[in-house]
Amino acid sequence: MESGQTNSAAAGDKTQNSSVPPVEGVAGGGTSYGWVDGGLQASSLGNGAIDPTKVHSADLLHVWSMPSTANVSQQEAPRPLEHVNLLAARNERESFQIALRPKVSWATSAIAGPVQVQCTDLCSSAGDRLVVGQSVTLRRVVPMLGVPDALVPIDPLNSQINLLPGETSAIWVSLNVPSGQQPGLYEGEIFISAMRAEAESRGESLTKSERYQLYKELRSCIDITEPRDYSSSEEMVQRLASTSTTLRRMLALPSFQDCQESNGLGDMMDEDVMNNVAVRLKLSLTVWDFTLPLTPSLPAVFGISETVIEDRFCLEHGTKGWYDALDHHFRWLLQYRISPFFCRWGDSMRILAYTCPWPADHPKAKEYYSDPRLAAYAVPYAPILSSTDAAKNSLRREVEILKSEAHWSKSYFYLWDEPLNMEQYDVICSISNELRSYASDVRILTTYYCGPSGSELAPSTFEAFVKVPNVLRPHTQIFCTSEWVLGTREDLVKDIVAELRPDLGEEWWTYVCMGPSDPQPNWHLGMRGTQHRAVMWRVWKEGGTGFLYWGTNCYEKAMIPSAEICFRRGLPPGDGVLFYPGEVFSSSHEPVASTRLERILSGMQDIEYLKLYSSRYGREEGLALLGKTGVYLGPDRYALDHGPIDVMRGEVYRTCRS
Amino acid sequence: MESGQTNSAAAGDKTQNSSVPPVEGVAGGGTSYGWVDGGLQASSLGNGAIDPTKVHSADLLHVWSMPSTANVSQQEAPRPLEHVNLLAARNERESFQIALRPKVSWATSAIAGPVQVQCTDLCSSAGDRLVVGQSVTLRRVVPMLGVPDALVPIDPLNSQINLLPGETSAIWVSLNVPSGQQPGLYEGEIFISAMRAEAESRGESLTKSERYQLYKELRSCIDITEPRDYSSSEEMVQRLASTSTTLRRMLALPSFQDCQESNGLGDMMDEDVMNNVAVRLKLSLTVWDFTLPLTPSLPAVFGISETVIEDRFCLEHGTKGWYDALDHHFRWLLQYRISPFFCRWGDSMRILAYTCPWPADHPKAKEYYSDPRLAAYAVPYAPILSSTDAAKNSLRREVEILKSEAHWSKSYFYLWDEPLNMEQYDVICSISNELRSYASDVRILTTYYCGPSGSELAPSTFEAFVKVPNVLRPHTQIFCTSEWVLGTREDLVKDIVAELRPDLGEEWWTYVCMGPSDPQPNWHLGMRGTQHRAVMWRVWKEGGTGFLYWGTNCYEKAMIPSAEICFRRGLPPGDGVLFYPGEVFSSSHEPVASTRLERILSGMQDIEYLKLYSSRYGREEGLALLGKTGVYLGPDRYALDHGPIDVMRGEVYRTCRS
């Protein structure tokens, strides 16, 4: 159709009527010249240097919003800018992204241009607020292996980011609704304004040599004016005159020109620029009267490698710095509705897993274990690494203290990762016997993806896997199986669950790691955003009562905090790495979350929505909602785009608000 | 094997002996932790802030070289740094790349850190030089659609580039050997040094408010010291004392701290840093006693869209700015051994093609047409767009002037792009009759990829294509066919050539555009570097005597010089775009070459090497050399990596040097 149009316009006409697109033929060479043109007219820009403070930023860059499940790549194509409408419960975090792409370059070197992003508080008509910096945060989305993943906080005082020619950048905006926030409609705006590049404004500031010149002249003036005994009035007149001359020379430095002109460096940026030339993104958040429970309904236990922390931050085990680092990581991960455990791997797949680095009688232990945000905690079985009498005695004491506490029901022991043969099963059983002699209601968690080799449990591999509880009872209470075993066969869940004895406190948990792989849900880099979020939909649909993930910081060894992040070989990229050391991206020591970690949080929050709905209308209706909205139907059938998620959440809001 | 090793090291040992890599198991969780470690030890870096002026840059970044045919992606993995050895003839450009990747981050925000790249002149033992900035140039390789392509000049006065965490950057180094250069071995070095980030040194420079404070205090001191009639000595003493106090307050500003400490802001960078902490890349270039002919042996005519220039640079046809812009483009492209023609497309596939925007009687016309670097030029057939009497008369005059000049043998008319039916053939024939009435030896170039529809030339499509000369004789002398028609069937060349009458001055040229596609040689973005260079190897092997490319600047319409580059829809990315407007990347108006354009130049240079070799040993031996070195065997069998290219060039050097 367009070809036809192009055909009919004669080139000769063009010079007469410039509104007709120029014609360059229809095949080969000239294909569709002038038809993709997004309205980039010279208009106000002209063809000389562009001063971004005098041009509307909409002429300089595309701005549009994207949902949190979008992987906004550097090649992402612009879309229209629309009002952003979000829904969130109290104690919930809801995020979206702002995508930015230069239409033109306005800087004079290396980049297309710098952009300032400023956000207002979100206010309700009742005068309640969500405050920027606390409840509203901005982070740059930084690619890892070319995939948008790391979320690097933007300094609220210097929220400038540089856009590159031909590249889309993204900013991750999170709204954190406190538990005590008043429900209501909150509105705010985000202003995006193109800035003058520093290189250009550098002309206004002092160069090193000017600064040194100033320094020398100031010193010489001090020498001249310094209090002393003057021999005569003439000397003083001369000294004053000489000082005056020197001072005048200093004021003539180019750097002070604009001080004279503007008579006060009137900083036109901020207020005026925001109103006059910024692109404005309107933002509405409906906070509703549901409060996500402080304690996650589903315990999700995630490993943090202490070895990685020790190596990268050069910390010796047991020093103050080491305790501080672990404490920092624990607190930071808690915000993701995750129950962290630290771990160190021994030989074979022995693992020392513990949630609190302090002994049970230390005040910090109570603080950790009683934290309502912690849904489950690992008690260290110290003898796993060195089976001394001292280790055994300390373990016994530890259990004796803990078992009398109210939080003891959250405790578990995690002793061995994926035992494979009867020898390894025997170790678990023997430890279990020891532990149960200290506390009869001890809970042991065992991960596995197959039955033990060297036993004659069952004729087929899957049956041997299903029969594992028969071998490990009563030495394991939390049977934690890999989702990889199920593949897309959700129906196999009933076979696993049928072997369990809930009456004995047995639970079924699941985990993901290297497997399952695409198209099933997992947290590997390069999977879709909905695929990341779907891990928790899957857990909820399959009915497991807990979840384990082996590692959140398991990147390759390095001995420098800011060393490049390398993923470990043999693992799919991103596997075992859900956050990065802040030092790689800035001087901050705060860990840098991945988009995948944010999507895990969203999935954990979705579980609370589904649980609320099910508590009102029954689990069957909850499952029906998950399916009919198209959010999740099975391990290879779930939402590919964000739409269904908002529909489901909106439906829970509509049907469950009071 | 590594698993075994990992297994045997007990975790308990680790605390005793830190040289044993930490153990994290062998499957799942712990895979190969500590084994990929590239020697990144805390050593001199410690775990605090890194001062790049005090640490060897080799501890901060990887530096390694890559050949010009490598597409160095952001994920390119580091290799060992080796001495770079190159070979070049006189009047030749030889390029390679330096890849950089941060090992750690040393900047405090947004980037891993800035790096300075400095190059020495290349000197021979006889004292001859290749001077940096003229004969040695540095350009940043900037991705387009994620593919490394644009070569943005690095300001020689500010050769700083910013490295990003987890990303490999590349610098394109070109050595341009002047025709008069003395043969010999030239040696030089490139110094790569990590720099302190500006944000950090900003602490040392004056902030805006400090600057304004200084300005105010200076003014007040001037007021105090200004010559006047003083009432008393006391007044003068007071004025001097007051000035002294104010001056001391100014000197106490944080910005002047380092002036006091260093007592002179000794700029440690440059000389000292280069010697002490820079990574040094050694560079040797053998210049040999062959001089590439100024006039390329193979005419390669490349189109420049005047429409695109007019739109983007907002230039009205025929104004001084318009002439300047065309002149600028013409001169710039000549350095690539390319013979440019400007073009404007009419309806259907009519095309107005001309090499010189000035009429034949203008002094510039002689300058253009006589330029020895121009191997062929297009004479404008103005009536193609508007067939007025004036246009026809001016054409006649044009031909009459040109046909008496020595350069007339380089002339051709290009009237229609890919005529498809007899009606279009008839237009060509009628113009040809007109032109031959002005000059009997006129050369008309016609591009085509099939026979005319609506004729009964031959039973099969390919035969109809091969018979085109029978229809167009004597109305076309340069039969320019698409390489796409041949596919991988090199043997079909003889069928095409068999139909031509060299005795009548008929020639066979070829072209590429949308086709052929991968794996055949072409210039699309995302193809291998050797695939780009292989286009010219193919031309030489197939024996065509010229080459045409439809467009070098045919990106999508925009009306602002620095507007984002969009490729036209319907075309493979990069097709018709071999360079970019400089304004997109910096304030420079100089076009920015693509890596593909550089590889075209390399291919054109390869043709001169092959021609030299063939002139000594015969064309059969030349073809044998191309094959036995593995450079080019056919459209789907050619070198995938750079090695064979150096072998072939080295062989020509070895066997042809005097």
PDB file of N, CA, C and O in Angstrom, chain A residues 330 339-342 353-357 368-369 374 376-380 412:
ATOM      1  N   PHE A 330      22.088 -10.111  55.260  1.00  0.00           N
ATOM      2  CA  PHE A 330      20.852 -10.665  55.823  1.00  0.00           C
ATOM      3  C   PHE A 330      19.729  -9.636  55.786  1.00  0.00           C
ATOM      4  O   PHE A 330      18.644  -9.869  55.273  1.00  0.00           O
ATOM      5  N   SER A 339      13.839 -15.625  53.134  1.00  0.00           N
ATOM      6  CA  SER A 339      14.449 -16.031  54.407  1.00  0.00           C
ATOM      7  C   SER A 339      15.855 -16.539  54.103  1.00  0.00           C
ATOM      8  O   SER A 339      16.029 -17.664  53.647  1.00  0.00           O
ATOM      9  N   PRO A 340      16.859 -15.691  54.352  1.00  0.00           N
ATOM     10  CA  PRO A 340      18.205 -16.061  53.911  1.00  0.00           C
ATOM     11  C   PRO A 340      18.847 -17.125  54.806  1.00  0.00           C
ATOM     12  O   PRO A 340      18.524 -17.224  55.989  1.00  0.00           O
ATOM     13  N   PHE A 341      19.730 -17.913  54.219  1.00  0.00           N
ATOM     14  CA  PHE A 341      20.647 -18.725  55.021  1.00  0.00           C
ATOM     15  C   PHE A 341      22.037 -18.570  54.417  1.00  0.00           C
ATOM     16  O   PHE A 341      22.190 -18.469  53.209  1.00  0.00           O
ATOM     17  N   PHE A 342      23.024 -18.494  55.298  1.00  0.00           N
ATOM     18  CA  PHE A 342      24.402 -18.464  54.825  1.00  0.00           C
ATOM     19  C   PHE A 342      24.860 -19.893  54.617  1.00  0.00           C
ATOM     20  O   PHE A 342      24.367 -20.812  55.264  1.00  0.00           O
ATOM     21  N   ALA A 353      24.758 -24.796  56.583  1.00  0.00           N
ATOM     22  CA  ALA A 353      23.760 -23.748  56.315  1.00  0.00           C
ATOM     23  C   ALA A 353      23.285 -23.164  57.639  1.00  0.00           C
ATOM     24  O   ALA A 353      22.955 -23.911  58.556  1.00  0.00           O
ATOM     25  N   TYR A 354      23.291 -21.843  57.730  1.00  0.00           N
ATOM     26  CA  TYR A 354      22.853 -21.202  58.978  1.00  0.00           C
ATOM     27  C   TYR A 354      22.324 -19.815  58.660  1.00  0.00           C
ATOM     28  O   TYR A 354      22.852 -19.106  57.818  1.00  0.00           O
ATOM     29  N   THR A 355      21.273 -19.436  59.336  1.00  0.00           N
ATOM     30  CA  THR A 355      20.662 -18.131  59.076  1.00  0.00           C
ATOM     31  C   THR A 355      21.318 -17.042  59.905  1.00  0.00           C
ATOM     32  O   THR A 355      21.446 -15.909  59.447  1.00  0.00           O
ATOM     33  N   CYS A 356      21.750 -17.388  61.103  1.00  0.00           N
ATOM     34  CA  CYS A 356      22.317 -16.369  61.981  1.00  0.00           C
ATOM     35  C   CYS A 356      23.772 -16.700  62.294  1.00  0.00           C
ATOM     36  O   CYS A 356      24.068 -17.807  62.761  1.00  0.00           O
ATOM     37  N   PRO A 357      24.687 -15.763  62.042  1.00  0.00           N
ATOM     38  CA  PRO A 357      26.104 -16.067  62.307  1.00  0.00           C
ATOM     39  C   PRO A 357      26.459 -16.065  63.794  1.00  0.00           C
ATOM     40  O   PRO A 357      27.546 -16.501  64.147  1.00  0.00           O
ATOM     41  N   TYR A 368      17.461 -11.908  65.106  1.00  0.00           N
ATOM     42  CA  TYR A 368      17.330 -12.578  63.802  1.00  0.00           C
ATOM     43  C   TYR A 368      16.125 -13.499  63.771  1.00  0.00           C
ATOM     44  O   TYR A 368      15.234 -13.370  62.942  1.00  0.00           O
ATOM     45  N   TYR A 369      16.131 -14.475  64.713  1.00  0.00           N
ATOM     46  CA  TYR A 369      15.136 -15.547  64.632  1.00  0.00           C
ATOM     47  C   TYR A 369      13.720 -15.048  64.878  1.00  0.00           C
ATOM     48  O   TYR A 369      12.750 -15.609  64.368  1.00  0.00           O
ATOM     49  N   LEU A 374      11.095 -13.064  58.743  1.00  0.00           N
ATOM     50  CA  LEU A 374      11.787 -14.324  58.499  1.00  0.00           C
ATOM     51  C   LEU A 374      10.781 -15.466  58.636  1.00  0.00           C
ATOM     52  O   LEU A 374      10.194 -15.669  59.702  1.00  0.00           O
ATOM     53  N   ALA A 376      11.441 -18.748  57.882  1.00  0.00           N
ATOM     54  CA  ALA A 376      12.103 -20.013  58.249  1.00  0.00           C
ATOM     55  C   ALA A 376      13.571 -19.722  58.471  1.00  0.00           C
ATOM     56  O   ALA A 376      14.120 -18.804  57.852  1.00  0.00           O
ATOM     57  N   TYR A 377      14.206 -20.472  59.375  1.00  0.00           N
ATOM     58  CA  TYR A 377      15.642 -20.257  59.549  1.00  0.00           C
ATOM     59  C   TYR A 377      16.391 -21.577  59.681  1.00  0.00           C
ATOM     60  O   TYR A 377      15.855 -22.563  60.194  1.00  0.00           O
ATOM     61  N   ALA A 378      17.612 -21.556  59.162  1.00  0.00           N
ATOM     62  CA  ALA A 378      18.472 -22.733  59.216  1.00  0.00           C
ATOM     63  C   ALA A 378      19.321 -22.670  60.476  1.00  0.00           C
ATOM     64  O   ALA A 378      19.917 -21.639  60.783  1.00  0.00           O
ATOM     65  N   VAL A 379      19.331 -23.791  61.219  1.00  0.00           N
ATOM     66  CA  VAL A 379      20.184 -23.897  62.405  1.00  0.00           C
ATOM     67  C   VAL A 379      21.486 -24.559  61.952  1.00  0.00           C
ATOM     68  O   VAL A 379      21.443 -25.561  61.232  1.00  0.00           O
ATOM     69  N   PRO A 380      22.630 -23.961  62.321  1.00  0.00           N
ATOM     70  CA  PRO A 380      23.880 -24.537  61.825  1.00  0.00           C
ATOM     71  C   PRO A 380      24.155 -25.907  62.450  1.00  0.00           C
ATOM     72  O   PRO A 380      24.091 -26.061  63.669  1.00  0.00           O
ATOM     73  N   TYR A 412      14.909 -25.178  60.768  1.00  0.00           N
ATOM     74  CA  TYR A 412      15.156 -26.407  59.997  1.00  0.00           C
ATOM     75  C   TYR A 412      16.665 -26.608  59.925  1.00  0.00           C
ATOM     76  O   TYR A 412      17.447 -25.678  60.173  1.00  0.00           O
TER      77      TYR A 412
END
